[in-house]
Short mmCIF file of N, CA and C in Angstrom, two decimals:
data_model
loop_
_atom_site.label_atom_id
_atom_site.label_comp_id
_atom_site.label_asym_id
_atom_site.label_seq_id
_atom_site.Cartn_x
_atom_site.Cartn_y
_atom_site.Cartn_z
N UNK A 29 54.64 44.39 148.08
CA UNK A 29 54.72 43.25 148.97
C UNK A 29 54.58 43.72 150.42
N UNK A 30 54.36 43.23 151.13
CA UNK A 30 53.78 43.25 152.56
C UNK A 30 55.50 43.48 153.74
N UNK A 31 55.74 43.98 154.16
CA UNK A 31 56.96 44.32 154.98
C UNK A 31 56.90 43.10 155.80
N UNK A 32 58.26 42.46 156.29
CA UNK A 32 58.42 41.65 157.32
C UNK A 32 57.92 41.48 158.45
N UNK A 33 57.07 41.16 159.22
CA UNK A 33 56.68 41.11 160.30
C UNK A 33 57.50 41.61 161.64
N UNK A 34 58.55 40.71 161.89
CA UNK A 34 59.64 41.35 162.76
C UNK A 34 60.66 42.32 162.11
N UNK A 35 61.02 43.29 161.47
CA UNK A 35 62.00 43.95 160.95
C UNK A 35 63.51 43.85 161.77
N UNK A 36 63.04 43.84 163.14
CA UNK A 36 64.32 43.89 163.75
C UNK A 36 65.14 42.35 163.89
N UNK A 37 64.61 41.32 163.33
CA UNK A 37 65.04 40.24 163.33
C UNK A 37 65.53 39.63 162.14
N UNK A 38 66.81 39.00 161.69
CA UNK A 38 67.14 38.93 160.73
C UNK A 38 66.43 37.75 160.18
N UNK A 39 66.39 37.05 159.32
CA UNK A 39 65.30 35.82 158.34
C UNK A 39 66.23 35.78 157.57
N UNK A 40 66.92 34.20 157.47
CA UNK A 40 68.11 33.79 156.49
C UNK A 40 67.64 32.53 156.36
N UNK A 41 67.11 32.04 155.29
CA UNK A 41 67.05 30.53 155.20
C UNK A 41 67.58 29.85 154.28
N UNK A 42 68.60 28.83 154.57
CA UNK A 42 69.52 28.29 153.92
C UNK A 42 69.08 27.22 153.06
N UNK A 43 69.44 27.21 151.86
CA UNK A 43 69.48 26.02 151.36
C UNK A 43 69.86 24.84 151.38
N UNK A 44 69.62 23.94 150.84
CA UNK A 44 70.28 22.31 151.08
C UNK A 44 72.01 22.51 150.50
N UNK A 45 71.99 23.19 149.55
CA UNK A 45 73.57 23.21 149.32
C UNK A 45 74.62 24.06 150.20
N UNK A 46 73.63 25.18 150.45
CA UNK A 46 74.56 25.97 151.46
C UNK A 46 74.54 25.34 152.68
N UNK A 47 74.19 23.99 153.11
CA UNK A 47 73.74 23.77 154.49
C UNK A 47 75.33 22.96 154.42
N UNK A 48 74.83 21.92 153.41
CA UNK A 48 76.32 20.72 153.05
C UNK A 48 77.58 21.74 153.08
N UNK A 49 78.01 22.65 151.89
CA UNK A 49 78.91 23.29 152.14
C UNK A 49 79.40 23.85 153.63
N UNK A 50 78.54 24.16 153.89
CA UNK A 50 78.82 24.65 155.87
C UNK A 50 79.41 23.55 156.25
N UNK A 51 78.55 22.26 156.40
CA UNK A 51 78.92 20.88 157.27
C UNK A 51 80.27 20.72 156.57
N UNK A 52 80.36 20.58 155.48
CA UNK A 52 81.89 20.43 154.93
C UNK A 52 82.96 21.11 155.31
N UNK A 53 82.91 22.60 155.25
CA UNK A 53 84.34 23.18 156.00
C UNK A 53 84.28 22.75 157.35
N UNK A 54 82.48 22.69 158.62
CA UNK A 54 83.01 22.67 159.50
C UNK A 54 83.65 20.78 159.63
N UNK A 55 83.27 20.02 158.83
CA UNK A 55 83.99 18.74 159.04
C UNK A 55 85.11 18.40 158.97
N UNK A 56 85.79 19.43 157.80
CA UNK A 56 87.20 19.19 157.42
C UNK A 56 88.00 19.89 158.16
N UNK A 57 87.74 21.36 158.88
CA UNK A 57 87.87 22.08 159.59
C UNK A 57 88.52 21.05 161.15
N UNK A 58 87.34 20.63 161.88
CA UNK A 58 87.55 19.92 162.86
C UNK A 58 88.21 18.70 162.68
N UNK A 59 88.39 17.64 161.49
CA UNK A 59 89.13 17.12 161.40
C UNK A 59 90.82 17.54 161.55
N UNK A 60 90.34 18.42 160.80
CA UNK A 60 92.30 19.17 160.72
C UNK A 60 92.82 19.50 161.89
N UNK A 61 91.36 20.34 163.00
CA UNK A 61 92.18 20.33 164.35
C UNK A 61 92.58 19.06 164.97
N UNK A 62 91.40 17.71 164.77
CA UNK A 62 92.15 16.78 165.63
C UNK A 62 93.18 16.33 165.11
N UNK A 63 93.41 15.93 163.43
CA UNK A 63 94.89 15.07 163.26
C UNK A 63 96.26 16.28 164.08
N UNK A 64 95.83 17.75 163.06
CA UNK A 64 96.96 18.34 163.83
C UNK A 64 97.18 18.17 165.31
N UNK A 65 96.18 17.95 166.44
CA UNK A 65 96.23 18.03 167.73
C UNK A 65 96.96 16.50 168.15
N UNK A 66 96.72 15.36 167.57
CA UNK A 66 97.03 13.96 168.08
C UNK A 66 98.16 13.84 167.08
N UNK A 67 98.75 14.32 166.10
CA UNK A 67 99.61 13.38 165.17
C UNK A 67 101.25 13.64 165.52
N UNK A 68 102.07 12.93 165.57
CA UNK A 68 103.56 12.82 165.98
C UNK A 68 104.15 14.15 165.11
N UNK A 69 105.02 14.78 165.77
CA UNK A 69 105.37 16.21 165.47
C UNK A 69 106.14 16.27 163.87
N UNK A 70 106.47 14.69 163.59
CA UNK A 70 107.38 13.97 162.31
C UNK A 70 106.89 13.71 161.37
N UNK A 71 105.13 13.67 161.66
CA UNK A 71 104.09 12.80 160.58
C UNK A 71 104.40 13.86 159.47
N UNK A 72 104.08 13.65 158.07
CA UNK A 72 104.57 14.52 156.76
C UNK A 72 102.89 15.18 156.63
N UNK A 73 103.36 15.90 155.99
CA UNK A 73 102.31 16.82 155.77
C UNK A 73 101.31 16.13 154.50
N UNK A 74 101.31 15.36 153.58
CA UNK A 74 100.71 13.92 153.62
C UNK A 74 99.97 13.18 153.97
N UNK A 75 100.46 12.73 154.97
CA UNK A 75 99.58 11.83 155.84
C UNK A 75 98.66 12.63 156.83
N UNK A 76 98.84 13.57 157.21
CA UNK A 76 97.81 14.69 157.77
C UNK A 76 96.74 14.87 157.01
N UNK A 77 97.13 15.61 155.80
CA UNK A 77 96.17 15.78 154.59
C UNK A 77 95.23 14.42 154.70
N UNK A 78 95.86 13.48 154.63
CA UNK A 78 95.39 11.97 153.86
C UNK A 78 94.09 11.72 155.23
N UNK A 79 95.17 11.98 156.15
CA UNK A 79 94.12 11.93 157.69
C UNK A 79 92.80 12.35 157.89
N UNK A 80 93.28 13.82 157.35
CA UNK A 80 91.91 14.63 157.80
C UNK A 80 90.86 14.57 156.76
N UNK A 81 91.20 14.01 155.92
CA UNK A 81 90.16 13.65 154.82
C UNK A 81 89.20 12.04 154.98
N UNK A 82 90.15 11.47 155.30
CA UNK A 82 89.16 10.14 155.90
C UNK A 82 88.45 10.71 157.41
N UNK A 83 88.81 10.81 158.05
CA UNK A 83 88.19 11.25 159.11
C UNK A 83 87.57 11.98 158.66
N UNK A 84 87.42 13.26 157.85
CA UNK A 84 86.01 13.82 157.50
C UNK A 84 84.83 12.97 156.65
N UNK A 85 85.31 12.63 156.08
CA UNK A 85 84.58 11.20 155.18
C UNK A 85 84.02 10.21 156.30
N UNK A 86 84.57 10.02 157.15
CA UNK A 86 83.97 9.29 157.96
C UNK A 86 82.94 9.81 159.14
N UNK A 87 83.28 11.03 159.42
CA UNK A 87 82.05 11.54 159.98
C UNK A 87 81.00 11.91 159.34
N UNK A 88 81.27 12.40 157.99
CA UNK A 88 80.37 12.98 157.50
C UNK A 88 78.89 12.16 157.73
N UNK A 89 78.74 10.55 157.57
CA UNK A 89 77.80 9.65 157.22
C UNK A 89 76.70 10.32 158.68
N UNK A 90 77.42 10.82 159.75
CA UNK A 90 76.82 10.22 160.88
C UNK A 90 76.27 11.83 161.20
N UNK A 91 76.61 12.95 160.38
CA UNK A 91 76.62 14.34 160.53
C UNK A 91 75.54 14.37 159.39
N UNK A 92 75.68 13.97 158.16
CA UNK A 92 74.45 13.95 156.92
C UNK A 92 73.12 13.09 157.62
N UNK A 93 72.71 12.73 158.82
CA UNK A 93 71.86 11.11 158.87
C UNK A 93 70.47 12.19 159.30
N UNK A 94 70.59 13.49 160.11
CA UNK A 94 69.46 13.68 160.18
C UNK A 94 69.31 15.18 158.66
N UNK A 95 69.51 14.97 158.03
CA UNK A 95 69.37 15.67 157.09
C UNK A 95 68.61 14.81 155.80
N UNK A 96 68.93 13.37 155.57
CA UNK A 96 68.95 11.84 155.42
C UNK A 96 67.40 12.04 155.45
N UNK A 97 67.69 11.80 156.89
CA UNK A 97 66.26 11.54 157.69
C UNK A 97 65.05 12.28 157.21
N UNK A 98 65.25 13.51 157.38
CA UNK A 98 64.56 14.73 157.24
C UNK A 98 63.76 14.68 155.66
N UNK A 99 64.95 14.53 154.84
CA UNK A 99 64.30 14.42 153.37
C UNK A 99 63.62 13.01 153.18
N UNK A 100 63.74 12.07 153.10
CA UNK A 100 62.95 11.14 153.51
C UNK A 100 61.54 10.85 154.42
N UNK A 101 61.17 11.86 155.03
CA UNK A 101 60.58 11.82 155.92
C UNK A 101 59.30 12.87 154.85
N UNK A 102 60.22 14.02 154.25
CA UNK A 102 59.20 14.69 153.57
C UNK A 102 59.08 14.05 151.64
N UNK A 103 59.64 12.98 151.55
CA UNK A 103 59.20 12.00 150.46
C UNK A 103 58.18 11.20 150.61
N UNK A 104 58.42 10.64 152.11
CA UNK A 104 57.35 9.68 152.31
C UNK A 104 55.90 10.03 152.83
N UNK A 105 56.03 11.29 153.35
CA UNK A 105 55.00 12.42 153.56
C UNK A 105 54.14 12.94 152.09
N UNK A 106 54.87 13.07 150.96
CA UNK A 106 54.31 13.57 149.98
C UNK A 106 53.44 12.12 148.91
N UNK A 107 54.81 11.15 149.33
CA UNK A 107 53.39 10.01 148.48
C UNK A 107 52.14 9.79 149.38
N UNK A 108 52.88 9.70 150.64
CA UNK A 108 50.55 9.59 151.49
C UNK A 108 50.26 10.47 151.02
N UNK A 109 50.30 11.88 150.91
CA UNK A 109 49.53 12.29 150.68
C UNK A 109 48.72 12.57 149.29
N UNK A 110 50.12 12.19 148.55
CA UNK A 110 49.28 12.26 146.89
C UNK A 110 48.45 11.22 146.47
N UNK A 111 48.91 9.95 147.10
CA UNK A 111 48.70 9.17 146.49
C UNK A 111 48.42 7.68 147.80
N UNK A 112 47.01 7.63 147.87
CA UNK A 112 46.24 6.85 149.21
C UNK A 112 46.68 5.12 148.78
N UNK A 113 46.36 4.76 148.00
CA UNK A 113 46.79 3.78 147.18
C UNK A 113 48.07 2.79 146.86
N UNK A 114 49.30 3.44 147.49
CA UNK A 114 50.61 3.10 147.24
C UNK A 114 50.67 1.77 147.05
N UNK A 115 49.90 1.12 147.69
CA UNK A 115 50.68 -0.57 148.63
C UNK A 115 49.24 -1.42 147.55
N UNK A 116 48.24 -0.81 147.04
CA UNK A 116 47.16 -1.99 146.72
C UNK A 116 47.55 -2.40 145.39
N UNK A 117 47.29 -3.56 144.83
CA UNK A 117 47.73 -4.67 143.80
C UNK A 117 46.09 -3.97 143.38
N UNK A 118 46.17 -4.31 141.92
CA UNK A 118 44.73 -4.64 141.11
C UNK A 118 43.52 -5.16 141.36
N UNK A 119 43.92 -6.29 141.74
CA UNK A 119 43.11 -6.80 142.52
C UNK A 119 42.51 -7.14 143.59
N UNK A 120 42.66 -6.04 144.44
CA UNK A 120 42.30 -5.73 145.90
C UNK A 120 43.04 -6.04 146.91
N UNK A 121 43.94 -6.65 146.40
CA UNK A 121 44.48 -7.49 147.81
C UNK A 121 45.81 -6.60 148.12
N UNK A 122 46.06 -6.26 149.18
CA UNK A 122 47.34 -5.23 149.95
C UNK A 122 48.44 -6.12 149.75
N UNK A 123 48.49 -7.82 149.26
CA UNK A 123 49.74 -8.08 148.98
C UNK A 123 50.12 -8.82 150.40
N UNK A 124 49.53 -9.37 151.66
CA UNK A 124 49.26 -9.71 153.01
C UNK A 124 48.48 -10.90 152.68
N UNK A 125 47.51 -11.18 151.84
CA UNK A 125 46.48 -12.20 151.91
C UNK A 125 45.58 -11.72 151.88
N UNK A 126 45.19 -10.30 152.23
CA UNK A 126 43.99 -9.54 153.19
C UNK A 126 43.53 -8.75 152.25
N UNK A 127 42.33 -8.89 152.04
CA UNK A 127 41.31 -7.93 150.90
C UNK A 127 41.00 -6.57 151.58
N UNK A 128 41.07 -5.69 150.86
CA UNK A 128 40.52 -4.65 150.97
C UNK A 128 39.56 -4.14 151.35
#
């Protein structure tokens, strides 16, 4: 096989699962700092838990959206290109009124 081009540069490319797992500790992670940072010195260890889990759940939607995006983007990339045709009916018509 052909040697790396840059040797002195490291080349790590992550997968889709190792990417989520990352976003996950760092979500639950930063959740845990804010409940621990805002919550009454009395709150039970419980409701912290219970805390930092909705709050990660709830960011997560807005932390997954360009990842979302991204795969979607290379779905809808792969039917143009396989396949020119997507949208036409049998009978010529695009489904608009408008013939082909």
């Amino acid at each position: 096989s052909h040697p790396h081009p840059y040797p002195h540069t490291l080349h790590y490319s992550m997968t889709l699962i190792q990417y989520l797992l990352l976003l996950l500790v760092l979500l639950l992670l930063l959740s845990w700092m804010g409940v621990r940072y805002y919550a009454a010195p009395h709150t039970s260890l419980a409701i912290r838990t219970l805390s930092t889990i909705v709050f990660a759940l709830g960011f997560s939607g807005t932390v997954l959206l360009p990842v979302d995006l991204s795969i979607a983007e290379d779905v809808q990339g792969d039917t143009i290109m396989t396949n020119t045709n997507t949208y036409t009916n049998n009978d010529g018509n695009d489904g608009d009124g408008r013939m082909l």
